[in-house]
mmCIF file of C-alpha atoms in Angstrom:
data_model
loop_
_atom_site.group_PDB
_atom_site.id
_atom_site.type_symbol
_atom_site.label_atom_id
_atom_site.label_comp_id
_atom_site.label_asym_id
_atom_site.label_seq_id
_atom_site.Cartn_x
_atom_site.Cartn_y
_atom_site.Cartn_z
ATOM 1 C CA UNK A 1 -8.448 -21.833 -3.439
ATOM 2 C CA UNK A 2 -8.968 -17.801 -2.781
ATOM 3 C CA UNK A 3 -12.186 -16.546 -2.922
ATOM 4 C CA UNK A 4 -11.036 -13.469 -1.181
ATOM 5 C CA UNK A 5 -8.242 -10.845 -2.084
ATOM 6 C CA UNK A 6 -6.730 -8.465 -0.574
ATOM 7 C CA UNK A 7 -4.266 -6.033 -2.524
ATOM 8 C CA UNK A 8 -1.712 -3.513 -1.216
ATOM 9 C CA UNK A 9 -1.835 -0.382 -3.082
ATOM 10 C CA UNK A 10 1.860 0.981 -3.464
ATOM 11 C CA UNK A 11 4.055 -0.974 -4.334
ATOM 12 C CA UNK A 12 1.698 -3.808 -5.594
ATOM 13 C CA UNK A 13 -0.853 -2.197 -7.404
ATOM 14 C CA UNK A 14 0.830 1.153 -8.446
ATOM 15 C CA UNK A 15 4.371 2.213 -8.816
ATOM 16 C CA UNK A 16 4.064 5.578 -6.671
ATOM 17 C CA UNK A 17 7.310 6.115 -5.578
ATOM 18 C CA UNK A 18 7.543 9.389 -7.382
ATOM 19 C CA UNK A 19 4.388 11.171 -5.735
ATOM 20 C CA UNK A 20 5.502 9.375 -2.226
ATOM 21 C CA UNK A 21 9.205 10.932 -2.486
ATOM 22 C CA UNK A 22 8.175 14.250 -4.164
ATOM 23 C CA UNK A 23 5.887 14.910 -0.920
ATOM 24 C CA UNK A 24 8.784 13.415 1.897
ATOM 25 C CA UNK A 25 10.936 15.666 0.616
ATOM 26 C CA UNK A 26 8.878 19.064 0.214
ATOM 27 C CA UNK A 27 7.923 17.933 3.910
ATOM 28 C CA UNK A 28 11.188 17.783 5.092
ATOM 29 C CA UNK A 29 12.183 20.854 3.591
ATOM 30 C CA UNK A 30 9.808 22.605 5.852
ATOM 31 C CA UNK A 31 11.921 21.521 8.714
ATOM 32 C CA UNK A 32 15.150 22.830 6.721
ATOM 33 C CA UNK A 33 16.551 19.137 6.155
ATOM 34 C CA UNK A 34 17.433 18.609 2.606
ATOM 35 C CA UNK A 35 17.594 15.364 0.536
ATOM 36 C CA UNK A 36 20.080 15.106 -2.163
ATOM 37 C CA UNK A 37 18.940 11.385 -3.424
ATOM 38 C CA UNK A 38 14.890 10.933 -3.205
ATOM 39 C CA UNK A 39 15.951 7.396 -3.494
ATOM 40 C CA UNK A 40 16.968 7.352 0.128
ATOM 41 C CA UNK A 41 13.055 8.203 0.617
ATOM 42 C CA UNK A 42 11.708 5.091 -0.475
ATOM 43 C CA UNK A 43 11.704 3.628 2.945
ATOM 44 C CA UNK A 44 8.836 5.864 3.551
ATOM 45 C CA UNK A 45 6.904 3.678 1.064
ATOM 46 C CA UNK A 46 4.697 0.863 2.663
ATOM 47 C CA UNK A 47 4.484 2.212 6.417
ATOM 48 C CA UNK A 48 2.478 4.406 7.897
ATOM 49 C CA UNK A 49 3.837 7.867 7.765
ATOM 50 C CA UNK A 50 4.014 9.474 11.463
ATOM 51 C CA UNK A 51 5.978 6.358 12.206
ATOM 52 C CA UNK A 52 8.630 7.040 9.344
ATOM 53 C CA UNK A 53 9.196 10.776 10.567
ATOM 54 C CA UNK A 54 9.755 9.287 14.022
ATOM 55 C CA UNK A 55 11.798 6.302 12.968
ATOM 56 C CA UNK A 56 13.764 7.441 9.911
ATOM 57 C CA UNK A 57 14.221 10.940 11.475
ATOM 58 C CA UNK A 58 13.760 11.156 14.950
ATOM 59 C CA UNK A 59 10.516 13.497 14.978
ATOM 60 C CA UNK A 60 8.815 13.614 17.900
ATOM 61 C CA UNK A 61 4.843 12.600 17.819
ATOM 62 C CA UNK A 62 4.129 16.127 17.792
ATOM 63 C CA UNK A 63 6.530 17.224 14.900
ATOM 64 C CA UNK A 64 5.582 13.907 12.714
ATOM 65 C CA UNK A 65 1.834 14.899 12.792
ATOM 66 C CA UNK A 66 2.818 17.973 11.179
ATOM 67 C CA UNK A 67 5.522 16.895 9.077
ATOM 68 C CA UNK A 68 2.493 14.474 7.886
ATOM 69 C CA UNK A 69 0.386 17.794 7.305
ATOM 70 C CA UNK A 70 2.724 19.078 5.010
ATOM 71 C CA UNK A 71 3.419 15.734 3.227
ATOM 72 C CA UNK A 72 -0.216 16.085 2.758
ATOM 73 C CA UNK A 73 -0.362 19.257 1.002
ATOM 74 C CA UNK A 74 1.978 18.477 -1.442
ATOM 75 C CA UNK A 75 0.740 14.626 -2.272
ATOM 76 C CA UNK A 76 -2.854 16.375 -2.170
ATOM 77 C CA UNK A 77 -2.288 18.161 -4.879
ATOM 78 C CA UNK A 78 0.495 17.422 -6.964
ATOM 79 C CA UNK A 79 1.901 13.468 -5.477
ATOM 80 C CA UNK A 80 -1.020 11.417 -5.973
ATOM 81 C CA UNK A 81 -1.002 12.178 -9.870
ATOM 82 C CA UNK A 82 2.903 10.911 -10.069
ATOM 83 C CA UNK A 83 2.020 7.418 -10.257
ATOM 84 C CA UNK A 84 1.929 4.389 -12.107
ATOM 85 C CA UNK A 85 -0.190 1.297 -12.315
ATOM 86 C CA UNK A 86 2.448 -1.473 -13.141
ATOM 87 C CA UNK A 87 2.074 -3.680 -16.215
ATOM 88 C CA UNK A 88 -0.711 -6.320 -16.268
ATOM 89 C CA UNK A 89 -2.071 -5.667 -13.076
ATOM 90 C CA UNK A 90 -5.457 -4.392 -14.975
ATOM 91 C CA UNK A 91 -5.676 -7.813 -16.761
ATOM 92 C CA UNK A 92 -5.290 -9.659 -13.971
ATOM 93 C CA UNK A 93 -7.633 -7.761 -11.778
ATOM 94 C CA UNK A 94 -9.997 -8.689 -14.739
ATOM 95 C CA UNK A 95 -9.216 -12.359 -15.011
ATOM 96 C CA UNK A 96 -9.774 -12.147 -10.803
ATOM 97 C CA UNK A 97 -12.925 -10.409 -11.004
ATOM 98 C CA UNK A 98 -14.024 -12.698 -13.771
ATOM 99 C CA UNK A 99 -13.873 -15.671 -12.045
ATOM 100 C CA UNK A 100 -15.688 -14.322 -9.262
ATOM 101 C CA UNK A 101 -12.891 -13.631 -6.765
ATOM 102 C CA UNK A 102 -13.872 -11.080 -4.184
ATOM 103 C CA UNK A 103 -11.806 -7.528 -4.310
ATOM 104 C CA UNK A 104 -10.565 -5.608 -1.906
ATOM 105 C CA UNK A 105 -7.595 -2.814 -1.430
ATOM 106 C CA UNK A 106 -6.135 -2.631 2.053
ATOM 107 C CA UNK A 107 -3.510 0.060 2.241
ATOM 108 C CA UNK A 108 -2.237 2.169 4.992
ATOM 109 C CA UNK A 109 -2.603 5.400 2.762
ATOM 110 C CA UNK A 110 -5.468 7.382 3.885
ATOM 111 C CA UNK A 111 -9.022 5.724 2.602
ATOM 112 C CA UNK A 112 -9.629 8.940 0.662
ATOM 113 C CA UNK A 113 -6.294 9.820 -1.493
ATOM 114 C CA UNK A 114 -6.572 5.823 -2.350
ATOM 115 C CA UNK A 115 -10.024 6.027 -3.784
ATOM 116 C CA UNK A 116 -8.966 8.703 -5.740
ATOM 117 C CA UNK A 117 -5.871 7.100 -6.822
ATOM 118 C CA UNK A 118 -7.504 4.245 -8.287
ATOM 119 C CA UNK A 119 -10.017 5.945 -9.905
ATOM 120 C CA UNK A 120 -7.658 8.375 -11.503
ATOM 121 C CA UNK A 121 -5.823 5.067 -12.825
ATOM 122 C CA UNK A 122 -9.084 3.202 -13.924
ATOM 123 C CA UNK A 123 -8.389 0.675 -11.334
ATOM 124 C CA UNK A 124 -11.345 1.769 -8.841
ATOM 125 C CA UNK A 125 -14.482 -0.546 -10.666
ATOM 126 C CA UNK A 126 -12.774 -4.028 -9.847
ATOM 127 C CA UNK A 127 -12.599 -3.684 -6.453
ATOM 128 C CA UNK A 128 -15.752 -4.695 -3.889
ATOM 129 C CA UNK A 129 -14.075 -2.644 -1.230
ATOM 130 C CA UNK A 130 -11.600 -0.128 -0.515
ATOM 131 C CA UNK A 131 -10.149 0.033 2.886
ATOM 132 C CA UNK A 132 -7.375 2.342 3.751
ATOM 133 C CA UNK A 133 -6.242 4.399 6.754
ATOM 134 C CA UNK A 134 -8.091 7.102 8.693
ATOM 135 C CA UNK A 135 -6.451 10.912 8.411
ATOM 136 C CA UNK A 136 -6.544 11.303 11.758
ATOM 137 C CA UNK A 137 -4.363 8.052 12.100
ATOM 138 C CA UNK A 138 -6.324 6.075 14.357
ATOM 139 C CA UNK A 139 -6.200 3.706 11.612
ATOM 140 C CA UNK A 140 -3.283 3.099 10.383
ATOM 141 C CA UNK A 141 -1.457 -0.090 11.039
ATOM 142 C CA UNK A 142 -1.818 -2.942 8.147
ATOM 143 C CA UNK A 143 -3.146 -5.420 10.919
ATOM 144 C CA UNK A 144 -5.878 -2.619 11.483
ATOM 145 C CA UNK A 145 -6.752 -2.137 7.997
ATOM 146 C CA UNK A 146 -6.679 -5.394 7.376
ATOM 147 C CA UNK A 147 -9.337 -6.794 10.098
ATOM 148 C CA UNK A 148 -11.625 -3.227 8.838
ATOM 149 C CA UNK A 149 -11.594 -4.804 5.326
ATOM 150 C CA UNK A 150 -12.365 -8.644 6.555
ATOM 151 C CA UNK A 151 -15.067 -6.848 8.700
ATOM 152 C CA UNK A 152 -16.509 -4.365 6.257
ATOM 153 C CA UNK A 153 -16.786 -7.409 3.581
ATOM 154 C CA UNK A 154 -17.842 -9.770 6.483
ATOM 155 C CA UNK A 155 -15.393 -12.374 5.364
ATOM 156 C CA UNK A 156 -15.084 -15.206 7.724
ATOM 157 C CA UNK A 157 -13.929 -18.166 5.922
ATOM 158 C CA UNK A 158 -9.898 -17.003 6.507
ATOM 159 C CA UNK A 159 -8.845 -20.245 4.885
ATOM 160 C CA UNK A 160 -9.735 -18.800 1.621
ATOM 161 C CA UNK A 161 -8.326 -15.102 2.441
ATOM 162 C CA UNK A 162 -4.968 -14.076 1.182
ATOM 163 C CA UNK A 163 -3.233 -10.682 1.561
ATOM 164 C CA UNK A 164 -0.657 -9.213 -1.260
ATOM 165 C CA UNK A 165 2.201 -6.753 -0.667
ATOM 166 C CA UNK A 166 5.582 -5.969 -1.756
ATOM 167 C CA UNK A 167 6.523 -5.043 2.298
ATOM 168 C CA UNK A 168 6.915 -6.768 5.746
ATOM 169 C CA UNK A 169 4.262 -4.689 7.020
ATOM 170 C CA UNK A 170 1.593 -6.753 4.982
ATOM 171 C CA UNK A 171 3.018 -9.908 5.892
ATOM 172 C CA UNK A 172 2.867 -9.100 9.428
ATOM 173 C CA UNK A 173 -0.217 -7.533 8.992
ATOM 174 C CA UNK A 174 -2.097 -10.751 7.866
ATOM 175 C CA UNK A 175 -0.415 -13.034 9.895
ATOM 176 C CA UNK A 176 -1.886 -11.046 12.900
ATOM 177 C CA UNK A 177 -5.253 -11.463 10.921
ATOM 178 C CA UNK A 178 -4.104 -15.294 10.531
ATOM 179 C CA UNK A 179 -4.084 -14.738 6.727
ATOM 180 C CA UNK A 180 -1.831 -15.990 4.043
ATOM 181 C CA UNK A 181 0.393 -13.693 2.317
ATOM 182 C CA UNK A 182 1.865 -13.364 -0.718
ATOM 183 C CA UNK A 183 5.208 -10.946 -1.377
ATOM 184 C CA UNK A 184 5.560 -9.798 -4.665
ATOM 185 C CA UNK A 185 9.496 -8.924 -5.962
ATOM 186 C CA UNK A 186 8.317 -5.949 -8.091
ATOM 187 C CA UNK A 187 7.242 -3.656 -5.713
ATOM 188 C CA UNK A 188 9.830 -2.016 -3.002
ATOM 189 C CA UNK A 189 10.029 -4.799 -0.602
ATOM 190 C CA UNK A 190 13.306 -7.152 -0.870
ATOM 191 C CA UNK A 191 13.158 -10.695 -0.748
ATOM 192 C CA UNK A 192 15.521 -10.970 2.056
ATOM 193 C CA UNK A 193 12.818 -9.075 3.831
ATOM 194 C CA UNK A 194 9.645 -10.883 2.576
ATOM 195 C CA UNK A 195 11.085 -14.274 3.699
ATOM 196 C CA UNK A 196 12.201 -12.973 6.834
ATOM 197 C CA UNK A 197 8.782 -11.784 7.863
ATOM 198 C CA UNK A 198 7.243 -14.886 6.516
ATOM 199 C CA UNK A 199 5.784 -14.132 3.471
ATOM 200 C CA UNK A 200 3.554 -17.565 2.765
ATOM 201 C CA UNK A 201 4.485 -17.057 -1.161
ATOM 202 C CA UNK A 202 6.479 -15.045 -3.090
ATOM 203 C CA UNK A 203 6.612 -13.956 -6.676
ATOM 204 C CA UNK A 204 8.920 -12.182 -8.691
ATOM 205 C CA UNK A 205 6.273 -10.611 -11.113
ATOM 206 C CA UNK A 206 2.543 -10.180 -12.246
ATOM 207 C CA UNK A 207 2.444 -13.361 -14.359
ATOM 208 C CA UNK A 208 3.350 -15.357 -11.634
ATOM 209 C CA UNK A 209 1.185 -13.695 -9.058
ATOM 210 C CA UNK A 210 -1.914 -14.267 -11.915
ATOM 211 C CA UNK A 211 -0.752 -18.002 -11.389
ATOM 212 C CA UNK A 212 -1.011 -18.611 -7.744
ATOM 213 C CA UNK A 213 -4.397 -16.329 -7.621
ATOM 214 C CA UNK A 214 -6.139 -18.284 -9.755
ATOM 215 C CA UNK A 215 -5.273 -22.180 -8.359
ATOM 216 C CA UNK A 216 -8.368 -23.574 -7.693
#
């Protein structure tokens, strides 16, 4: 049924809300603001990150490029290591790549930090293609990434294309690609806000992810 799959990275692949706080808030600090409960940072997780600055704190363009410089230097070095690859998602990337599903990541982290990331985590080997965002940001929306990785693979048959996330930005990204999605309820995405961006599917955890990957 898919041939093709394309994976989020945080959130659905790894559980990096440590590294992605960690470096908000040692970016923040540069502009004197600081946060109390790094849980109120998670909203940076999923989007890309000049938008947060502007939307969750009002930065102009010019002050979110560098609050994303100094986000940077901190995640460089220290954020991309405080990470976890959640449970099972190595045997099912197995079981895909067994059956001969074709791989792909398509994340709005830069294209570099998420190579290293899953090759630091093992993860790297069972994917046919990595496509991520630019770090000069002129790639950066999901819908973007999406149509770089459907291009780079030179996937055309869309029928048998789905896109996973845990965040409305994926769904929206791959209905403006006109490809099924599928939320998954154990990343940082509610399902409130799956269904209300029109997540084709959603699961509540790996096993049942494994399920609907594998329908033939």
């Amino acid at each position: 049924m898919y041939q093709n799959i394309l994976f989020d990275l945080d959130g659905t692949l790894t559980n990096s809300e440590l590294g992605i706080t960690n470096s908000v808030a040692y970016a923040l600090k540069k502009f004197d603001i600081e946060v109390k409960d790094k849980k109120e940072l998670t909203i940076f997780i999923g989007p890309p990150l000049r938008s947060s600055f502007e939307s969750f704190y009002g930065f102009s363009k010019e002050k979110s490029l560098q609050a994303v410089e100094y986000y940077r230097e901190y995640f460089s070095e220290k954020g991309l290591y405080e990470n976890k690859v959640y449970e099972n998602i190595p045997e099912l990337l197995a079981s895909l790549k067994q059956a001969g599903k074709k791989l792909a990541v398509a994340t709005s982290k830069p294209e570099k930090f998420s190579i290293q990331i899953l090759k630091h985590f093992g993860l790297y080997d069972y994917f046919d293609f990595v496509a991520g965002a630019t770090m000069d940001g002129s790639r950066s929306k999901k819908a973007d990434v999406i149509g770089y990785a459907l291009e780079s693979m030179e996937i055309e048959n869309l029928s048998e294309t789905i896109m996973v996330g845990d965040r409305k930005h994926d769904v929206i990204g791959a209905q403006k690609q006109n490809l099924t999605s599928v939320g998954v309820l154990y990343g940082f995405g509610t399902k409130e806000e799956l269904e209300k961006a029109g997540a084709s599917f959603i699961v509540k955890n790996v096993s049942q992810l494994k399920k609907l990957l594998m329908l033939k």
